[in-house]
Amino acid sequence: MIQSRSILSVAVWGLLLSGGISSPLWAQTSADSAPDTTAGSDIPSGGKIGAIKVEGLQRIESGTVITYLGLKVGDNFSTVEISNGLKNLFATGFFADVKLLRQGNTLVVNVIENPVISKVIFEGNDRIEASDLEKEIELKPRSIYSRDKVQTDVKRILDIYRRSGRYNAAVEPKIIKQDQNRVNLVYEVTEGPIAKVDKIRFIGNEHYDTETLRKAIRTEETRWYKFLSDNDKYDPDRLQFDQELLRRFYTNEGYADFQVKSANAELSEKHDAFYLTFVVEEGPQYTFGEVKVVNEIQGKEKLDLDSLISTQKGDSYDASKVESSVDTLIKELGNHGYAFVDIQPKLERDKEKKIATLTYVIKPGPRVYVERINVTGNVRTLDDVVRREFRLKEGDPYNNALLQRSEQRINNLGFFEKVQVKNEPGSAPDKTVVNVDVKEKSTGEINLGAGYSTTDGVLANFGVSEHNLLGQGQDLRTNFTLAARRRAAELGFTEPYFLDRELSAGFDVYRTYEDFTRESSYVSDVQGVNLRMSYALQEKLQHSFYYTIHKNTISEVPTTASAYIQGQSGTNVTSAVGQSLAYDERDNKFSPTKGYFVSISQEVAGVGGDSRYLKHEAKGSYYYPIAAKWTAGLLGSGGYIYGFGNNAIRINERFFLGGDDLRGFQNAGVGPRDITTRDALGGNEYYSGTAEVKFPLGLPEELGVSGAVFSDVGSLWNSDDKGTNVFDTNSIRISAGAGVLWSSPFGPIRVDFAHALKKEAPDRTETFRFSFGTRF
């Protein structure tokens, strides 16, 4: 006897496949929501199966059905075994319905096969490509249709849209009947709007206001001008990362007991906005008490480890300094042959006195070696490009600090969206396998730019670059600039691991046309080639050296120009070698708030060519946070160039001062000058300095607008052009002013108003300076 539920299932399925061109899959009755695995359970028991007959097959072989059934001729007619066989057939996913009947001693297996999927079609997916959706779903063309798998794939598609911020998305699957028991599977997608983060709140924060904590996390509140960023989209993974960022912020500020009690995301009724709430418990702010190092390694040599730690008694507790000290100790012990060490910083807190006693306990760690390094997920990028960033090699002693540093270096390449480095047990207890899983991202860029600056006027820029050429980690770029007073074209190539060493090498080919008629009555046309190399002496100390050869043509010199410039009209070839040494301790290269930067460089011309000179230049900057969001900065630079023998320094090789370097004065507004023609002649010696304080203007922080007050000093002197009509003095020039800075979505914009407080009569001054740039 056949169960009534199975009959209904067959009827519904028959109507679904024959009743029209397109039917929604969810239109089936609830009776069809699950297979009827009780069908056949009322087959009379007793006797043996004399034959097995399979009916209803179109594609599948009868032998395959019998194999999955699990019953064979000679088995007993058993209610339990037949029920299990029915379950086995449904579990294959091949069949829409299965019925088992007994006809005498023959077991009849009647099946309705699920159709084969001919095509998988997506409709309404404007924001996400069909190829990206196809990668995530399980059902593919030529696979067998399964209602459960469709439901799973619908969930996966919705997950993709939710990861992109579209929580109001809906997916309706439908099938279109084809001949030969085939169907087209159609997913009708309604994408809906992006659900962005409308509000971020913090509860329990007493020592830091909400604006400060919002700045500490990655997620941002949505604003109209943030269309170039996706940080205002809700992302559950980012929410987890934000909790870690909050913990780092507080523990680096001395709050060792800080906890994020909860982080909740509430979706609005319209599913178009999120409201994030972080509940925090700050705890007391600690200062370091006694700080000591306990070395428990047997047979150790006498090492001065106390001097290596950066946590000192009386300082505010800082978790980042603790981590840095552990890394330093591991590296130092490694240099002395102690590869297997385990350093545990133990913190004892006195909440009443708000003092944290810190002990670095050094113990011998387990002797484990790196057996193998596996790299997966890299389609374009060669394995060697990833492996050469590792601070560990196969066969080396395992070191967790070096493994973390390796992961950081791979991330710093900028070639991957995701980098995961994990280790697992190897083939023996003293071996480990390191697995690196990466997900590549696009490394090619096309940059278009437009802007205006007081120096160059209206400008346009176009550039094409590839940062991972042919998957070998090489950098190739071209750039073209067209401005009212400047035209430039450049081609550059960099090999980051020249000769398979940590030695960056590359070249630049360029041509630059600049109009200096306003300052010095001439036009410069430079064509040249640079060959360069650089390497790291330490983590933050970089050494570079280069060779350059360029041809400079000075032309379009009017008869009214200075006689000194007229005398330099023509073409000159410069062949020079140079080197620079730079140390960078700033917290951010583009918008520093603390730290310092120092560089010195030398250049010698005379290796062929027409010019003969030696040039020295030094630059430095120091930044200090004087209050929350207030930063003081000191910047300085100076240079000296002199010619060998009787060779005069040509005007295109001299220093010029003014404009951005000395606000309140025009470009080349300071220094030696022909009094008669007012042409700037440039100088062989200069210095400049800036004292500046940047501060908030009280506007919403999301706008990225800040203010600044500054004072600039400087001087330029010692021109090779001598005469009674040449003004040349090393007297100091001083200016002061204020400015407004905007980190706009289009790029940095700055407006400065400055006044020259101390100047000389021939100097050229200005009050207003505006610069604007964009990349989109």
CSV table of C-alpha atoms in Angstrom, one decimal, residues 412-719:
chain,number,residue,atom,x,y,z
A,412,ASN,CA,52.2,45.0,3.6
A,413,LEU,CA,52.8,43.9,0.0
A,414,GLY,CA,49.3,45.1,-0.8
A,415,PHE,CA,48.6,42.2,-3.2
A,416,PHE,CA,46.0,40.4,-1.1
A,417,GLU,CA,42.6,41.1,0.4
A,418,LYS,CA,43.2,38.5,3.1
A,419,VAL,CA,46.2,36.8,4.6
A,420,GLN,CA,45.9,34.0,7.1
A,421,VAL,CA,49.1,32.3,8.6
A,422,LYS,CA,48.5,29.3,10.8
A,423,ASN,CA,50.6,26.4,11.9
A,424,GLU,CA,49.6,22.8,12.5
A,425,PRO,CA,51.5,19.7,13.8
A,426,GLY,CA,54.0,18.2,11.4
A,427,SER,CA,55.1,14.6,10.8
A,428,ALA,CA,56.8,14.5,14.2
A,429,PRO,CA,56.3,16.1,17.6
A,430,ASP,CA,59.2,18.5,17.1
A,431,LYS,CA,58.0,19.6,13.7
A,432,THR,CA,55.3,22.1,12.6
A,433,VAL,CA,53.8,23.0,9.2
A,434,VAL,CA,53.0,26.6,8.4
A,435,ASN,CA,50.0,27.2,6.1
A,436,VAL,CA,49.6,30.5,4.4
A,437,ASP,CA,46.2,31.2,2.8
A,438,VAL,CA,45.8,34.3,0.7
A,439,LYS,CA,43.1,35.9,-1.3
A,440,GLU,CA,44.3,38.1,-4.1
A,441,LYS,CA,43.0,41.5,-5.1
A,442,SER,CA,43.4,43.7,-8.1
A,443,THR,CA,46.9,45.4,-8.1
A,444,GLY,CA,46.5,47.5,-11.2
A,445,GLU,CA,45.4,51.1,-11.0
A,446,ILE,CA,44.3,53.8,-13.4
A,447,ASN,CA,44.5,57.2,-11.8
A,448,LEU,CA,42.9,60.4,-13.1
A,449,GLY,CA,43.6,63.7,-11.4
A,450,ALA,CA,42.6,67.3,-11.6
A,451,GLY,CA,43.4,70.2,-9.4
A,452,TYR,CA,44.8,73.6,-8.9
A,453,SER,CA,47.9,74.9,-7.0
A,454,THR,CA,49.4,78.3,-6.6
A,455,THR,CA,52.7,76.9,-8.0
A,456,ASP,CA,51.5,75.1,-11.1
A,457,GLY,CA,48.0,76.6,-11.7
A,458,VAL,CA,45.3,74.3,-13.1
A,459,LEU,CA,46.6,70.8,-13.6
A,460,ALA,CA,45.5,67.4,-14.9
A,461,ASN,CA,47.1,64.0,-14.2
A,462,PHE,CA,46.8,60.6,-15.7
A,463,GLY,CA,48.6,57.5,-14.5
A,464,VAL,CA,48.6,53.7,-15.0
A,465,SER,CA,50.4,51.4,-12.6
A,466,GLU,CA,50.7,47.7,-11.9
A,467,HIS,CA,52.1,46.8,-8.5
A,468,ASN,CA,52.4,43.0,-9.0
A,469,LEU,CA,53.6,42.7,-12.6
A,470,LEU,CA,53.1,39.2,-13.9
A,471,GLY,CA,52.7,38.0,-10.3
A,472,GLN,CA,56.4,38.6,-9.6
A,473,GLY,CA,55.9,41.5,-7.1
A,474,GLN,CA,57.4,44.0,-9.5
A,475,ASP,CA,56.1,47.6,-9.8
A,476,LEU,CA,55.5,49.3,-13.2
A,477,ARG,CA,54.0,52.7,-13.5
A,478,THR,CA,53.5,55.5,-16.0
A,479,ASN,CA,52.4,59.0,-15.1
A,480,PHE,CA,51.5,62.1,-17.2
A,481,THR,CA,50.9,65.6,-15.8
A,482,LEU,CA,49.6,68.6,-17.8
A,483,ALA,CA,49.5,72.0,-16.0
A,484,ALA,CA,49.5,75.6,-16.9
A,485,ARG,CA,53.2,75.9,-16.0
A,486,ARG,CA,54.4,72.3,-16.0
A,487,ARG,CA,54.2,69.2,-18.3
A,488,ALA,CA,55.7,65.9,-17.3
A,489,ALA,CA,55.9,62.3,-18.4
A,490,GLU,CA,57.5,59.4,-16.4
A,491,LEU,CA,58.0,55.7,-16.7
A,492,GLY,CA,59.2,53.8,-13.7
A,493,PHE,CA,60.0,50.1,-12.8
A,494,THR,CA,61.0,48.6,-9.5
A,495,GLU,CA,62.2,45.1,-8.7
A,496,PRO,CA,61.8,44.7,-4.9
A,497,TYR,CA,64.1,41.7,-4.6
A,498,PHE,CA,67.0,42.4,-7.0
A,499,LEU,CA,69.3,39.3,-7.4
A,500,ASP,CA,67.0,37.5,-5.0
A,501,ARG,CA,68.2,39.7,-2.1
A,502,GLU,CA,66.3,42.2,0.0
A,503,LEU,CA,67.5,44.9,-2.3
A,504,SER,CA,65.1,47.1,-4.2
A,505,ALA,CA,66.3,48.2,-7.6
A,506,GLY,CA,64.6,50.2,-10.4
A,507,PHE,CA,64.8,52.9,-13.0
A,508,ASP,CA,62.9,56.0,-14.1
A,509,VAL,CA,62.8,57.5,-17.5
A,510,TYR,CA,61.3,61.0,-17.5
A,511,ARG,CA,60.8,64.3,-19.3
A,512,THR,CA,59.7,67.5,-17.5
A,513,TYR,CA,58.9,70.9,-19.0
A,514,GLU,CA,58.6,73.8,-16.5
A,515,ASP,CA,57.9,77.4,-17.1
A,516,PHE,CA,60.0,79.7,-14.8
A,517,THR,CA,59.4,82.9,-16.8
A,518,ARG,CA,57.4,84.4,-13.9
A,519,GLU,CA,60.3,83.9,-11.5
A,520,SER,CA,63.5,83.8,-13.6
A,521,SER,CA,62.6,84.5,-17.2
A,522,TYR,CA,63.4,81.0,-18.6
A,523,VAL,CA,61.9,77.7,-19.5
A,524,SER,CA,63.5,74.4,-18.5
A,525,ASP,CA,63.2,71.1,-20.5
A,526,VAL,CA,64.7,68.1,-18.7
A,527,GLN,CA,65.1,64.6,-20.1
A,528,GLY,CA,66.7,62.0,-18.0
A,529,VAL,CA,67.2,58.5,-16.6
A,530,ASN,CA,67.6,57.4,-12.9
A,531,LEU,CA,69.0,54.1,-11.8
A,532,ARG,CA,68.3,53.5,-8.1
A,533,MET,CA,68.7,50.9,-5.3
A,534,SER,CA,67.7,50.8,-1.7
A,535,TYR,CA,67.8,48.5,1.3
A,536,ALA,CA,66.9,48.4,5.0
A,537,LEU,CA,69.7,48.7,7.4
A,538,GLN,CA,67.2,48.3,10.2
A,539,GLU,CA,63.4,48.1,10.4
A,540,LYS,CA,63.1,51.9,10.2
A,541,LEU,CA,66.4,52.8,8.7
A,542,GLN,CA,66.6,52.9,4.9
A,543,HIS,CA,69.7,53.5,2.8
A,544,SER,CA,69.4,54.4,-0.9
A,545,PHE,CA,71.8,55.2,-3.7
A,546,TYR,CA,71.3,56.1,-7.3
A,547,TYR,CA,72.9,57.3,-10.6
A,548,THR,CA,71.2,59.9,-12.7
A,549,ILE,CA,72.0,61.4,-16.0
A,550,HIS,CA,69.8,64.1,-17.5
A,551,LYS,CA,69.9,66.7,-20.3
A,552,ASN,CA,68.6,70.2,-19.3
A,553,THR,CA,67.8,72.8,-21.9
A,554,ILE,CA,67.3,76.4,-20.8
A,555,SER,CA,65.4,78.2,-23.5
A,556,GLU,CA,62.9,81.0,-24.3
A,557,VAL,CA,65.1,83.5,-22.5
A,558,PRO,CA,64.0,87.1,-23.6
A,559,THR,CA,66.5,89.8,-24.2
A,560,THR,CA,65.1,91.6,-21.2
A,561,ALA,CA,66.1,88.8,-18.9
A,562,SER,CA,69.1,89.0,-16.5
A,563,ALA,CA,72.4,88.8,-18.3
A,564,TYR,CA,73.3,86.0,-15.9
A,565,ILE,CA,70.4,83.9,-17.1
A,566,GLN,CA,71.0,84.8,-20.7
A,567,GLY,CA,74.5,83.4,-20.3
A,568,GLN,CA,73.2,80.0,-19.2
A,569,SER,CA,70.8,79.6,-22.2
A,570,GLY,CA,71.5,76.3,-23.9
A,571,THR,CA,71.9,72.6,-23.1
A,572,ASN,CA,73.8,71.0,-20.3
A,573,VAL,CA,74.3,67.3,-19.4
A,574,THR,CA,74.5,66.3,-15.7
A,575,SER,CA,75.8,62.9,-14.7
A,576,ALA,CA,75.7,62.3,-10.9
A,577,VAL,CA,75.7,59.6,-8.2
A,578,GLY,CA,74.1,60.1,-4.9
A,579,GLN,CA,73.0,58.4,-1.7
A,580,SER,CA,70.6,59.0,1.1
A,581,LEU,CA,70.0,57.7,4.6
A,582,ALA,CA,66.6,58.1,6.2
A,583,TYR,CA,65.2,57.1,9.6
A,584,ASP,CA,61.4,57.2,10.0
A,585,GLU,CA,59.9,57.0,13.5
A,586,ARG,CA,56.6,58.7,12.7
A,587,ASP,CA,53.3,57.1,13.6
A,588,ASN,CA,51.9,58.0,10.1
A,589,LYS,CA,53.8,59.1,7.0
A,590,PHE,CA,50.9,61.2,5.7
A,591,SER,CA,49.4,62.7,8.8
A,592,PRO,CA,51.8,62.2,11.7
A,593,THR,CA,50.9,63.1,15.2
A,594,LYS,CA,54.0,61.9,17.0
A,595,GLY,CA,57.5,60.7,16.2
A,596,TYR,CA,60.3,62.0,14.0
A,597,PHE,CA,61.9,61.7,10.6
A,598,VAL,CA,65.6,62.4,9.7
A,599,SER,CA,67.3,62.1,6.3
A,600,ILE,CA,70.7,63.1,4.9
A,601,SER,CA,71.8,62.9,1.3
A,602,GLN,CA,74.8,63.7,-0.9
A,603,GLU,CA,75.1,63.9,-4.6
A,604,VAL,CA,78.3,64.2,-6.7
A,605,ALA,CA,78.2,65.3,-10.3
A,606,GLY,CA,81.2,64.8,-12.6
A,607,VAL,CA,81.0,61.1,-13.7
A,608,GLY,CA,80.9,62.3,-17.3
A,609,GLY,CA,78.6,65.2,-18.3
A,610,ASP,CA,79.2,68.9,-18.1
A,611,SER,CA,78.5,69.6,-14.4
A,612,ARG,CA,81.0,69.3,-11.6
A,613,TYR,CA,79.6,69.7,-8.1
A,614,LEU,CA,79.0,68.2,-4.6
A,615,LYS,CA,75.7,68.7,-3.0
A,616,HIS,CA,74.7,68.0,0.7
A,617,GLU,CA,71.1,68.2,2.0
A,618,ALA,CA,69.5,67.3,5.3
A,619,LYS,CA,65.9,67.2,6.4
A,620,GLY,CA,64.1,66.5,9.6
A,621,SER,CA,60.8,66.7,11.4
A,622,TYR,CA,59.4,66.1,14.9
A,623,TYR,CA,55.8,65.8,16.0
A,624,TYR,CA,54.4,65.8,19.5
A,625,PRO,CA,50.8,65.5,20.7
A,626,ILE,CA,50.3,68.5,23.0
A,627,ALA,CA,46.6,67.6,23.7
A,628,ALA,CA,43.8,65.5,22.3
A,629,LYS,CA,43.7,66.2,18.5
A,630,TRP,CA,46.3,69.0,18.9
A,631,THR,CA,49.7,68.3,17.3
A,632,ALA,CA,52.8,70.4,17.4
A,633,GLY,CA,55.4,70.0,14.7
A,634,LEU,CA,58.9,71.2,14.0
A,635,LEU,CA,60.3,70.8,10.5
A,636,GLY,CA,63.7,71.8,9.2
A,637,SER,CA,65.9,71.4,6.2
A,638,GLY,CA,69.2,72.8,4.9
A,639,GLY,CA,71.5,72.3,1.9
A,640,TYR,CA,74.8,73.3,0.4
A,641,ILE,CA,76.2,72.8,-3.1
A,642,TYR,CA,79.6,73.9,-4.5
A,643,GLY,CA,81.3,73.5,-7.8
A,644,PHE,CA,84.7,71.8,-8.3
A,645,GLY,CA,87.4,73.9,-9.7
A,646,ASN,CA,86.2,76.8,-11.7
A,647,ASN,CA,82.8,75.2,-12.6
A,648,ALA,CA,79.9,77.5,-11.7
A,649,ILE,CA,76.7,75.9,-10.5
A,650,ARG,CA,74.1,76.2,-13.2
A,651,ILE,CA,70.7,77.8,-12.4
A,652,ASN,CA,68.8,74.6,-12.8
A,653,GLU,CA,71.0,72.9,-10.2
A,654,ARG,CA,70.8,75.6,-7.5
A,655,PHE,CA,68.4,75.8,-4.5
A,656,PHE,CA,65.3,78.0,-4.6
A,657,LEU,CA,63.2,79.0,-1.6
A,658,GLY,CA,59.7,80.3,-1.2
A,659,GLY,CA,56.1,79.2,-1.7
A,660,ASP,CA,55.3,76.0,0.2
A,661,ASP,CA,58.8,76.0,1.8
A,662,LEU,CA,58.5,79.6,3.2
A,663,ARG,CA,54.9,80.7,3.2
A,664,GLY,CA,54.3,84.4,2.9
A,665,PHE,CA,56.8,84.5,0.0
A,666,GLN,CA,56.2,83.6,-3.6
A,667,ASN,CA,57.9,80.7,-5.3
A,668,ALA,CA,61.6,81.6,-5.6
A,669,GLY,CA,60.6,84.8,-3.7
A,670,VAL,CA,63.7,84.7,-1.4
A,671,GLY,CA,67.4,84.7,-2.2
A,672,PRO,CA,69.9,86.1,-4.7
A,673,ARG,CA,68.2,88.3,-7.3
A,674,ASP,CA,69.1,90.6,-10.2
A,675,ILE,CA,67.9,93.9,-8.9
A,676,THR,CA,67.5,95.4,-12.4
A,677,THR,CA,65.3,92.6,-13.9
A,678,ARG,CA,63.9,91.1,-10.7
A,679,ASP,CA,64.9,87.6,-11.9
A,680,ALA,CA,65.6,85.0,-9.2
A,681,LEU,CA,69.1,83.5,-9.6
A,682,GLY,CA,69.0,80.7,-7.0
A,683,GLY,CA,71.6,80.1,-4.3
A,684,ASN,CA,74.1,77.5,-3.2
A,685,GLU,CA,73.2,77.5,0.5
A,686,TYR,CA,69.9,77.5,2.3
A,687,TYR,CA,68.0,76.6,5.4
A,688,SER,CA,64.3,76.6,6.3
A,689,GLY,CA,62.3,75.8,9.4
A,690,THR,CA,58.7,75.6,10.4
A,691,ALA,CA,56.9,75.5,13.7
A,692,GLU,CA,53.3,74.6,13.4
A,693,VAL,CA,50.4,73.6,15.6
A,694,LYS,CA,47.4,71.7,14.1
A,695,PHE,CA,44.1,71.7,16.0
A,696,PRO,CA,40.4,70.9,15.5
A,697,LEU,CA,38.0,73.6,14.5
A,698,GLY,CA,35.0,72.3,16.4
A,699,LEU,CA,33.4,70.9,13.3
A,700,PRO,CA,32.2,67.2,13.1
A,701,GLU,CA,35.3,65.1,12.9
A,702,GLU,CA,33.9,63.2,9.9
A,703,LEU,CA,34.3,66.3,7.8
A,704,GLY,CA,38.1,66.0,8.2
A,705,VAL,CA,38.6,69.8,8.6
A,706,SER,CA,41.3,71.2,10.9
A,707,GLY,CA,43.2,74.4,11.5
A,708,ALA,CA,46.8,75.4,11.8
A,709,VAL,CA,48.9,78.3,13.0
A,710,PHE,CA,52.5,78.4,11.9
A,711,SER,CA,55.7,80.4,11.6
A,712,ASP,CA,58.3,79.8,8.9
A,713,VAL,CA,61.9,81.0,8.8
A,714,GLY,CA,64.6,80.6,6.2
A,715,SER,CA,67.2,82.1,4.0
A,716,LEU,CA,69.0,81.4,0.7
A,717,TRP,CA,72.3,82.9,-0.4
A,718,ASN,CA,75.7,82.5,-2.1
A,719,SER,CA,75.0,82.6,-5.8
